[in-house]
Amino acid sequence: MTTHDAPSVFGAVRLGYIVIETNRFADWRRFGTDAIGMHHDALSRDLMRFRLDDRECRFLIRRGPAEDVVATGWHIDDHAAFERIEARIRAHGAPFTVGTDEEAALRGVGRLLRFPGPKGITQEISTTPAKSAEPLRMLATGFVTGDGGMGHIALTSTKPMQTRGYFNTVFDARLTDYIDETFGGVKFKIRFLRVNERHHSIAIAAARGLPVDAVRTRVQHLNVQAATLDDVAQSYQRVHELGFDMALSVGQHTNDKELSYYARTPSGFEWEVGWNPVVVDETTWEPTTYQGISIWGHLPVGRTIIGKLAEFQAGARSLGRPESTVPSLSGAGVPDD
Ligand SMILES: [Fe+2]
């Protein structure tokens, strides 16, 4: 195990916002507003935000060529925990930058620190997220955020122990459970990490014994938690009617029991809308391994041979391109339990 700079910050960290870079602004606006059903705020020609709740910013969309998630933002409960994480970054000699007032304002936060993360996704910590005075205008009845944060991110990684080591070092992440699954004939192990009561805020999928990454984007999917089952059903219908691609039909996961579907975003990575995942009770939780990601459903929708070929190409390309890691913050990596 990696050493921790005590005391732990577990429970004081929540996924707070996500920064996405895209040139497909009109499509993203339609996807976020008319399909998923979030509140939209245009800031300028090159910046827009989506809200899920009373916070000013849950998704910051900025114009640029990445077509990917470029940063994940973690809300930290208090200044003491913020400074503990900052001290860890310094102690490990990792580079960091203090966010400008303008950067903090765009994200709707007070204090902001940015530092490198796995797969080139910048990690940001912040305090004192701002509440909006504007009432929500959105098609969804609501999203579950609160103590567990806004949802989760899922990455594919060829270096899962280092990726797990990173979140362990920086946020005292705990292993919730594993899933073994076969995708396209390749065996994967998925590691689910939590930083608070949410079953997982980070999932890391790795091909077993194969240093191959078939996903072009830095994130495989993002997840938001819908308030009601009706919200899942109605947004599924809207995604379909508006002509956005569906990746996986409605189904239920084996480990957190979340009922969900996966749509494809205009940038290409997937977007999971889920409902009713289990909440972890720290006094009794024991990590286990599940076989397969789903109890039922989650069937691939409209997968074409072209899509399969694109995955194969991405996998082949990844062989010649080492994955970006942050060795200074990953320790020796965390071996599996
Ligand atoms: Fe997920």
Short mmCIF file of C-alpha atoms and ligand atoms in Angstrom, two decimals:
data_model
loop_
_atom_site.label_atom_id
_atom_site.label_comp_id
_atom_site.label_asym_id
_atom_site.label_seq_id
_atom_site.Cartn_x
_atom_site.Cartn_y
_atom_site.Cartn_z
CA MET A 1 0.00 0.00 0.00
CA THR A 2 1.13 3.56 -0.52
CA THR A 3 1.80 5.66 2.51
CA HIS A 4 -0.73 8.30 3.41
CA ASP A 5 -0.07 11.74 4.70
CA ALA A 6 -2.43 11.50 7.62
CA PRO A 7 -5.06 12.37 8.53
CA SER A 8 -7.20 10.97 5.76
CA VAL A 9 -9.30 13.20 3.50
CA PHE A 10 -11.67 10.32 2.70
CA GLY A 11 -15.24 11.60 2.94
CA ALA A 12 -14.22 15.24 2.49
CA VAL A 13 -13.91 14.90 -1.31
CA ARG A 14 -16.76 15.00 -3.84
CA LEU A 15 -16.82 14.98 -7.63
CA GLY A 16 -17.95 18.57 -8.13
CA TYR A 17 -17.69 19.48 -11.82
CA ILE A 18 -16.23 18.33 -15.12
CA VAL A 19 -14.55 20.37 -17.86
CA ILE A 20 -15.14 19.24 -21.44
CA GLU A 21 -13.44 20.64 -24.54
CA THR A 22 -15.33 20.45 -27.83
CA ASN A 23 -15.92 22.25 -31.09
CA ARG A 24 -19.42 20.73 -31.35
CA PHE A 25 -21.15 23.41 -29.30
CA ALA A 26 -24.60 23.24 -30.90
CA ASP A 27 -24.71 19.44 -30.59
CA TRP A 28 -23.52 19.53 -26.99
CA ARG A 29 -26.12 22.14 -26.11
CA ARG A 30 -28.88 19.98 -27.61
CA PHE A 31 -27.48 16.84 -26.01
CA GLY A 32 -27.19 18.39 -22.53
CA THR A 33 -30.40 20.40 -22.59
CA ASP A 34 -32.92 18.62 -24.82
CA ALA A 35 -31.74 15.01 -24.40
CA ILE A 36 -30.23 14.62 -20.91
CA GLY A 37 -32.41 17.42 -19.55
CA MET A 38 -29.93 19.65 -17.73
CA HIS A 39 -30.06 23.40 -17.14
CA HIS A 40 -28.00 25.36 -19.68
CA ASP A 41 -26.22 28.70 -19.28
CA ALA A 42 -24.39 30.35 -22.17
CA LEU A 43 -21.43 32.40 -20.93
CA SER A 44 -19.87 33.45 -24.23
CA ARG A 45 -19.36 32.18 -27.75
CA ASP A 46 -16.72 29.77 -26.43
CA LEU A 47 -18.06 28.81 -23.01
CA MET A 48 -21.24 27.27 -21.67
CA ARG A 49 -22.23 25.48 -18.51
CA PHE A 50 -24.73 22.86 -17.46
CA ARG A 51 -26.27 22.73 -14.01
CA LEU A 52 -27.77 19.71 -12.24
CA ASP A 53 -28.74 21.42 -9.00
CA ASP A 54 -28.32 24.73 -7.18
CA ARG A 55 -24.57 24.83 -7.91
CA GLU A 56 -23.49 27.31 -10.57
CA CYS A 57 -21.42 24.83 -12.53
CA ARG A 58 -21.46 21.05 -12.92
CA PHE A 59 -20.21 20.92 -16.51
CA LEU A 60 -18.01 23.61 -18.02
CA ILE A 61 -17.92 23.24 -21.80
CA ARG A 62 -15.18 25.17 -23.56
CA ARG A 63 -14.45 25.46 -27.24
CA GLY A 64 -11.40 23.55 -28.45
CA PRO A 65 -10.29 20.52 -30.42
CA ALA A 66 -9.92 17.83 -27.72
CA GLU A 67 -13.48 16.37 -27.95
CA ASP A 68 -12.86 14.97 -24.50
CA VAL A 69 -12.94 15.56 -20.77
CA VAL A 70 -9.93 17.72 -20.00
CA ALA A 71 -10.35 18.19 -16.24
CA THR A 72 -12.24 16.75 -13.30
CA GLY A 73 -13.05 19.08 -10.41
CA TRP A 74 -13.27 17.85 -6.83
CA HIS A 75 -15.06 19.89 -4.21
CA ILE A 76 -13.24 19.69 -0.89
CA ASP A 77 -15.27 20.12 2.28
CA ASP A 78 -13.07 22.57 4.12
CA HIS A 79 -9.83 24.52 3.90
CA ALA A 80 -7.97 22.10 6.20
CA ALA A 81 -8.62 19.14 3.90
CA PHE A 82 -7.80 21.29 0.84
CA GLU A 83 -4.45 22.22 2.39
CA ARG A 84 -3.75 18.60 3.30
CA ILE A 85 -4.14 17.60 -0.35
CA GLU A 86 -2.07 20.59 -1.46
CA ALA A 87 0.68 19.54 0.98
CA ARG A 88 0.69 16.04 -0.54
CA ILE A 89 1.12 17.45 -4.06
CA ARG A 90 4.04 19.58 -2.85
CA ALA A 91 5.61 16.78 -0.78
CA HIS A 92 5.62 14.47 -3.79
CA GLY A 93 7.16 17.15 -5.98
CA ALA A 94 4.31 17.18 -8.49
CA PRO A 95 3.75 20.39 -10.43
CA PHE A 96 0.65 22.42 -9.65
CA THR A 97 -0.82 25.78 -10.48
CA VAL A 98 -3.09 27.99 -8.44
CA GLY A 99 -6.22 28.75 -10.43
CA THR A 100 -6.79 32.36 -11.37
CA ASP A 101 -9.85 34.27 -10.14
CA GLU A 102 -11.27 34.00 -13.64
CA GLU A 103 -10.77 30.21 -13.78
CA ALA A 104 -12.36 29.84 -10.35
CA ALA A 105 -15.32 32.02 -11.35
CA LEU A 106 -15.96 29.95 -14.49
CA ARG A 107 -16.13 26.83 -12.34
CA GLY A 108 -18.23 28.56 -9.70
CA VAL A 109 -15.74 27.89 -6.91
CA GLY A 110 -13.69 29.86 -4.41
CA ARG A 111 -10.19 28.48 -4.06
CA LEU A 112 -8.79 26.45 -6.99
CA LEU A 113 -5.67 24.31 -7.44
CA ARG A 114 -4.82 22.37 -10.62
CA PHE A 115 -2.36 19.52 -11.04
CA PRO A 116 -1.71 16.70 -13.52
CA GLY A 117 -3.73 13.49 -13.36
CA PRO A 118 -3.88 10.06 -14.98
CA LYS A 119 -4.30 9.91 -18.77
CA GLY A 120 -3.65 13.62 -19.10
CA ILE A 121 -6.86 14.58 -17.31
CA THR A 122 -6.05 17.62 -15.20
CA GLN A 123 -7.23 17.22 -11.61
CA GLU A 124 -8.61 20.26 -9.84
CA ILE A 125 -9.50 20.76 -6.21
CA SER A 126 -11.64 23.59 -4.97
CA THR A 127 -13.55 24.87 -1.98
CA THR A 128 -16.71 26.89 -1.42
CA PRO A 129 -18.75 26.10 -4.54
CA ALA A 130 -21.14 28.92 -5.41
CA LYS A 131 -24.90 28.52 -5.42
CA SER A 132 -26.84 30.05 -8.25
CA ALA A 133 -29.58 32.57 -7.55
CA GLU A 134 -31.30 31.52 -10.78
CA PRO A 135 -34.00 28.84 -10.53
CA LEU A 136 -33.35 25.68 -12.52
CA ARG A 137 -34.95 25.46 -15.96
CA MET A 138 -34.55 21.86 -17.09
CA LEU A 139 -36.48 18.90 -18.41
CA ALA A 140 -35.25 16.51 -15.70
CA THR A 141 -37.04 16.65 -12.34
CA GLY A 142 -33.67 16.55 -10.61
CA PHE A 143 -30.29 14.89 -10.15
CA VAL A 144 -28.80 13.33 -7.03
CA THR A 145 -25.63 15.13 -5.96
CA GLY A 146 -25.23 15.99 -2.28
CA ASP A 147 -22.93 13.97 -0.01
CA GLY A 148 -21.85 11.59 -2.78
CA GLY A 149 -21.03 14.28 -5.33
CA MET A 150 -22.40 14.50 -8.85
CA GLY A 151 -21.78 11.01 -10.29
CA HIS A 152 -18.65 9.29 -11.52
CA ILE A 153 -16.03 9.05 -14.22
CA ALA A 154 -14.82 5.83 -15.85
CA LEU A 155 -11.43 5.48 -17.50
CA THR A 156 -9.70 2.74 -19.39
CA SER A 157 -6.10 2.30 -18.33
CA THR A 158 -3.15 0.18 -19.29
CA LYS A 159 -1.63 1.02 -15.88
CA PRO A 160 -4.47 0.37 -13.44
CA MET A 161 -2.26 -0.09 -10.38
CA GLN A 162 -0.63 3.30 -10.95
CA THR A 163 -4.00 4.92 -11.62
CA ARG A 164 -5.37 3.43 -8.43
CA GLY A 165 -2.20 4.49 -6.59
CA TYR A 166 -2.73 8.06 -7.79
CA PHE A 167 -6.23 8.39 -6.35
CA ASN A 168 -5.08 6.61 -3.22
CA THR A 169 -2.20 9.06 -2.72
CA VAL A 170 -4.13 12.22 -3.52
CA PHE A 171 -7.63 11.51 -2.13
CA ASP A 172 -7.31 8.41 0.12
CA ALA A 173 -9.63 6.60 -2.30
CA ARG A 174 -10.88 3.20 -1.13
CA LEU A 175 -11.48 0.12 -3.23
CA THR A 176 -15.22 -0.62 -3.31
CA ASP A 177 -15.20 -3.76 -5.48
CA TYR A 178 -14.12 -5.33 -8.77
CA ILE A 179 -15.95 -6.53 -11.85
CA ASP A 180 -14.51 -9.04 -14.31
CA GLU A 181 -16.04 -8.72 -17.76
CA THR A 182 -15.24 -9.69 -21.33
CA PHE A 183 -15.67 -7.04 -24.02
CA GLY A 184 -15.10 -8.03 -27.63
CA GLY A 185 -13.27 -11.21 -26.66
CA VAL A 186 -10.89 -9.38 -24.31
CA LYS A 187 -10.98 -9.97 -20.54
CA PHE A 188 -11.18 -6.83 -18.43
CA LYS A 189 -10.89 -6.12 -14.75
CA ILE A 190 -12.70 -3.00 -13.56
CA ARG A 191 -11.68 -1.39 -10.27
CA PHE A 192 -14.28 0.80 -8.52
CA LEU A 193 -12.94 3.47 -6.17
CA ARG A 194 -14.83 5.66 -3.74
CA VAL A 195 -13.89 8.86 -1.94
CA ASN A 196 -17.13 9.19 0.05
CA GLU A 197 -20.40 7.30 0.49
CA ARG A 198 -21.00 7.09 -3.27
CA HIS A 199 -20.28 3.51 -4.38
CA HIS A 200 -17.70 4.86 -6.82
CA SER A 201 -16.57 8.22 -8.08
CA ILE A 202 -13.88 6.63 -10.28
CA ALA A 203 -13.91 3.39 -12.25
CA ILE A 204 -10.77 2.06 -13.93
CA ALA A 205 -11.15 -0.60 -16.61
CA ALA A 206 -8.05 -2.51 -17.72
CA ALA A 207 -7.56 -5.32 -20.20
CA ARG A 208 -6.02 -8.24 -18.34
CA GLY A 209 -2.48 -8.97 -19.43
CA LEU A 210 -2.78 -6.74 -22.49
CA PRO A 211 -1.40 -3.19 -22.60
CA VAL A 212 -4.15 -2.14 -24.99
CA ASP A 213 -6.53 0.79 -24.71
CA ALA A 214 -9.37 0.64 -27.24
CA VAL A 215 -10.95 3.92 -26.16
CA ARG A 216 -9.84 7.03 -28.05
CA THR A 217 -10.96 9.48 -25.39
CA ARG A 218 -9.41 9.96 -21.95
CA VAL A 219 -12.69 9.01 -20.31
CA GLN A 220 -14.76 6.02 -21.36
CA HIS A 221 -17.91 7.46 -19.78
CA LEU A 222 -19.29 9.98 -17.33
CA ASN A 223 -22.25 9.26 -15.07
CA VAL A 224 -24.96 11.47 -13.64
CA GLN A 225 -27.53 10.15 -11.20
CA ALA A 226 -31.15 10.89 -12.07
CA ALA A 227 -33.59 11.66 -9.25
CA THR A 228 -36.32 9.33 -10.48
CA LEU A 229 -36.80 6.26 -12.62
CA ASP A 230 -39.08 8.38 -14.84
CA ASP A 231 -36.16 10.71 -15.51
CA VAL A 232 -34.11 7.76 -16.76
CA ALA A 233 -36.94 6.54 -18.99
CA GLN A 234 -37.83 9.97 -20.37
CA SER A 235 -34.26 11.03 -21.08
CA TYR A 236 -33.65 7.66 -22.79
CA GLN A 237 -36.61 8.41 -25.02
CA ARG A 238 -35.34 11.94 -25.76
CA VAL A 239 -31.81 10.71 -26.60
CA HIS A 240 -33.40 8.30 -29.06
CA GLU A 241 -35.92 10.77 -30.56
CA LEU A 242 -33.32 13.50 -31.03
CA GLY A 243 -31.13 11.11 -32.97
CA PHE A 244 -28.18 10.85 -30.61
CA ASP A 245 -26.45 7.47 -30.60
CA MET A 246 -27.24 5.04 -27.83
CA ALA A 247 -24.27 2.95 -26.69
CA LEU A 248 -25.94 0.56 -24.23
CA SER A 249 -29.65 0.05 -23.63
CA VAL A 250 -31.22 0.23 -20.17
CA GLY A 251 -29.83 -2.35 -17.75
CA GLN A 252 -28.81 -2.88 -14.15
CA HIS A 253 -25.27 -3.16 -12.82
CA THR A 254 -24.19 -6.12 -10.71
CA ASN A 255 -22.17 -4.26 -8.12
CA ASP A 256 -23.88 -0.95 -7.27
CA LYS A 257 -27.29 -2.14 -8.58
CA GLU A 258 -27.66 1.14 -10.49
CA LEU A 259 -30.24 1.04 -13.25
CA SER A 260 -28.91 3.00 -16.21
CA TYR A 261 -28.34 3.49 -19.92
CA TYR A 262 -25.38 4.83 -21.88
CA ALA A 263 -25.74 7.44 -24.60
CA ARG A 264 -22.91 8.61 -26.84
CA THR A 265 -21.97 12.27 -26.43
CA PRO A 266 -21.24 14.53 -29.42
CA SER A 267 -17.54 14.18 -28.48
CA GLY A 268 -17.63 10.38 -28.76
CA PHE A 269 -17.26 9.24 -25.16
CA GLU A 270 -20.29 7.79 -23.40
CA TRP A 271 -22.69 9.37 -20.90
CA GLU A 272 -24.45 7.17 -18.38
CA VAL A 273 -27.72 8.25 -16.80
CA GLY A 274 -28.35 6.12 -13.73
CA TRP A 275 -30.77 5.72 -10.89
CA ASN A 276 -30.69 4.39 -7.36
CA PRO A 277 -27.16 3.03 -6.83
CA VAL A 278 -26.41 1.51 -3.42
CA VAL A 279 -24.74 3.76 -0.85
CA VAL A 280 -21.70 2.36 0.97
CA ASP A 281 -21.90 1.81 4.72
CA GLU A 282 -18.27 2.02 5.86
CA THR A 283 -18.91 -0.05 8.98
CA THR A 284 -19.89 -3.18 7.08
CA TRP A 285 -18.58 -2.87 3.51
CA GLU A 286 -16.31 -5.62 2.17
CA PRO A 287 -14.84 -5.52 -1.36
CA THR A 288 -15.89 -8.43 -3.57
CA THR A 289 -15.54 -9.39 -7.22
CA TYR A 290 -18.57 -9.57 -9.50
CA GLN A 291 -18.71 -11.49 -12.76
CA GLY A 292 -20.08 -9.28 -15.54
CA ILE A 293 -21.14 -5.63 -15.40
CA SER A 294 -24.88 -6.25 -15.64
CA ILE A 295 -27.61 -8.32 -14.00
CA TRP A 296 -29.74 -7.64 -17.08
CA GLY A 297 -29.82 -5.32 -20.08
CA HIS A 298 -27.03 -2.88 -21.10
CA LEU A 299 -27.10 -4.40 -24.57
CA PRO A 300 -25.06 -2.73 -27.31
CA VAL A 301 -27.28 -0.60 -29.55
CA GLY A 302 -26.64 -0.22 -33.28
CA ARG A 303 -23.02 -1.30 -33.17
CA THR A 304 -21.67 -1.38 -36.65
CA ILE A 305 -18.64 -3.06 -38.10
CA ILE A 306 -17.20 0.45 -38.63
CA GLY A 307 -17.39 1.09 -34.88
CA LYS A 308 -15.69 -2.21 -34.15
CA LEU A 309 -12.94 -1.37 -36.62
CA ALA A 310 -12.43 2.05 -35.03
CA GLU A 311 -11.99 0.36 -31.62
CA PHE A 312 -9.55 -2.11 -33.09
CA GLN A 313 -7.57 0.73 -34.65
CA ALA A 314 -7.52 2.69 -31.38
CA GLY A 315 -6.32 -0.43 -29.55
CA ALA A 316 -3.58 -1.05 -32.09
CA ARG A 317 -2.48 2.60 -31.97
CA SER A 318 -2.34 2.54 -28.15
CA LEU A 319 0.35 -0.16 -28.30
CA GLY A 320 2.83 2.35 -29.66
CA ARG A 321 1.81 5.20 -27.39
CA PRO A 322 2.60 4.95 -23.69
CA GLU A 323 -0.18 6.05 -21.36
CA SER A 324 0.37 9.33 -19.56
CA THR A 325 0.79 8.82 -15.80
CA VAL A 326 1.89 10.93 -12.86
CA PRO A 327 4.63 8.79 -11.26
CA SER A 328 5.31 11.27 -8.45
CA LEU A 329 1.72 10.88 -7.18
CA SER A 330 1.17 7.22 -8.00
CA GLY A 331 3.57 5.69 -5.50
CA ALA A 332 4.54 2.15 -6.38
CA GLY A 333 0.96 1.57 -7.51
CA VAL A 334 -1.61 -0.30 -5.50
CA PRO A 335 -1.70 -4.06 -6.13
CA ASP A 336 -5.06 -5.79 -6.14
CA ASP A 337 -6.47 -6.99 -2.84
FE FE B 1 -20.73 3.98 -14.77
#
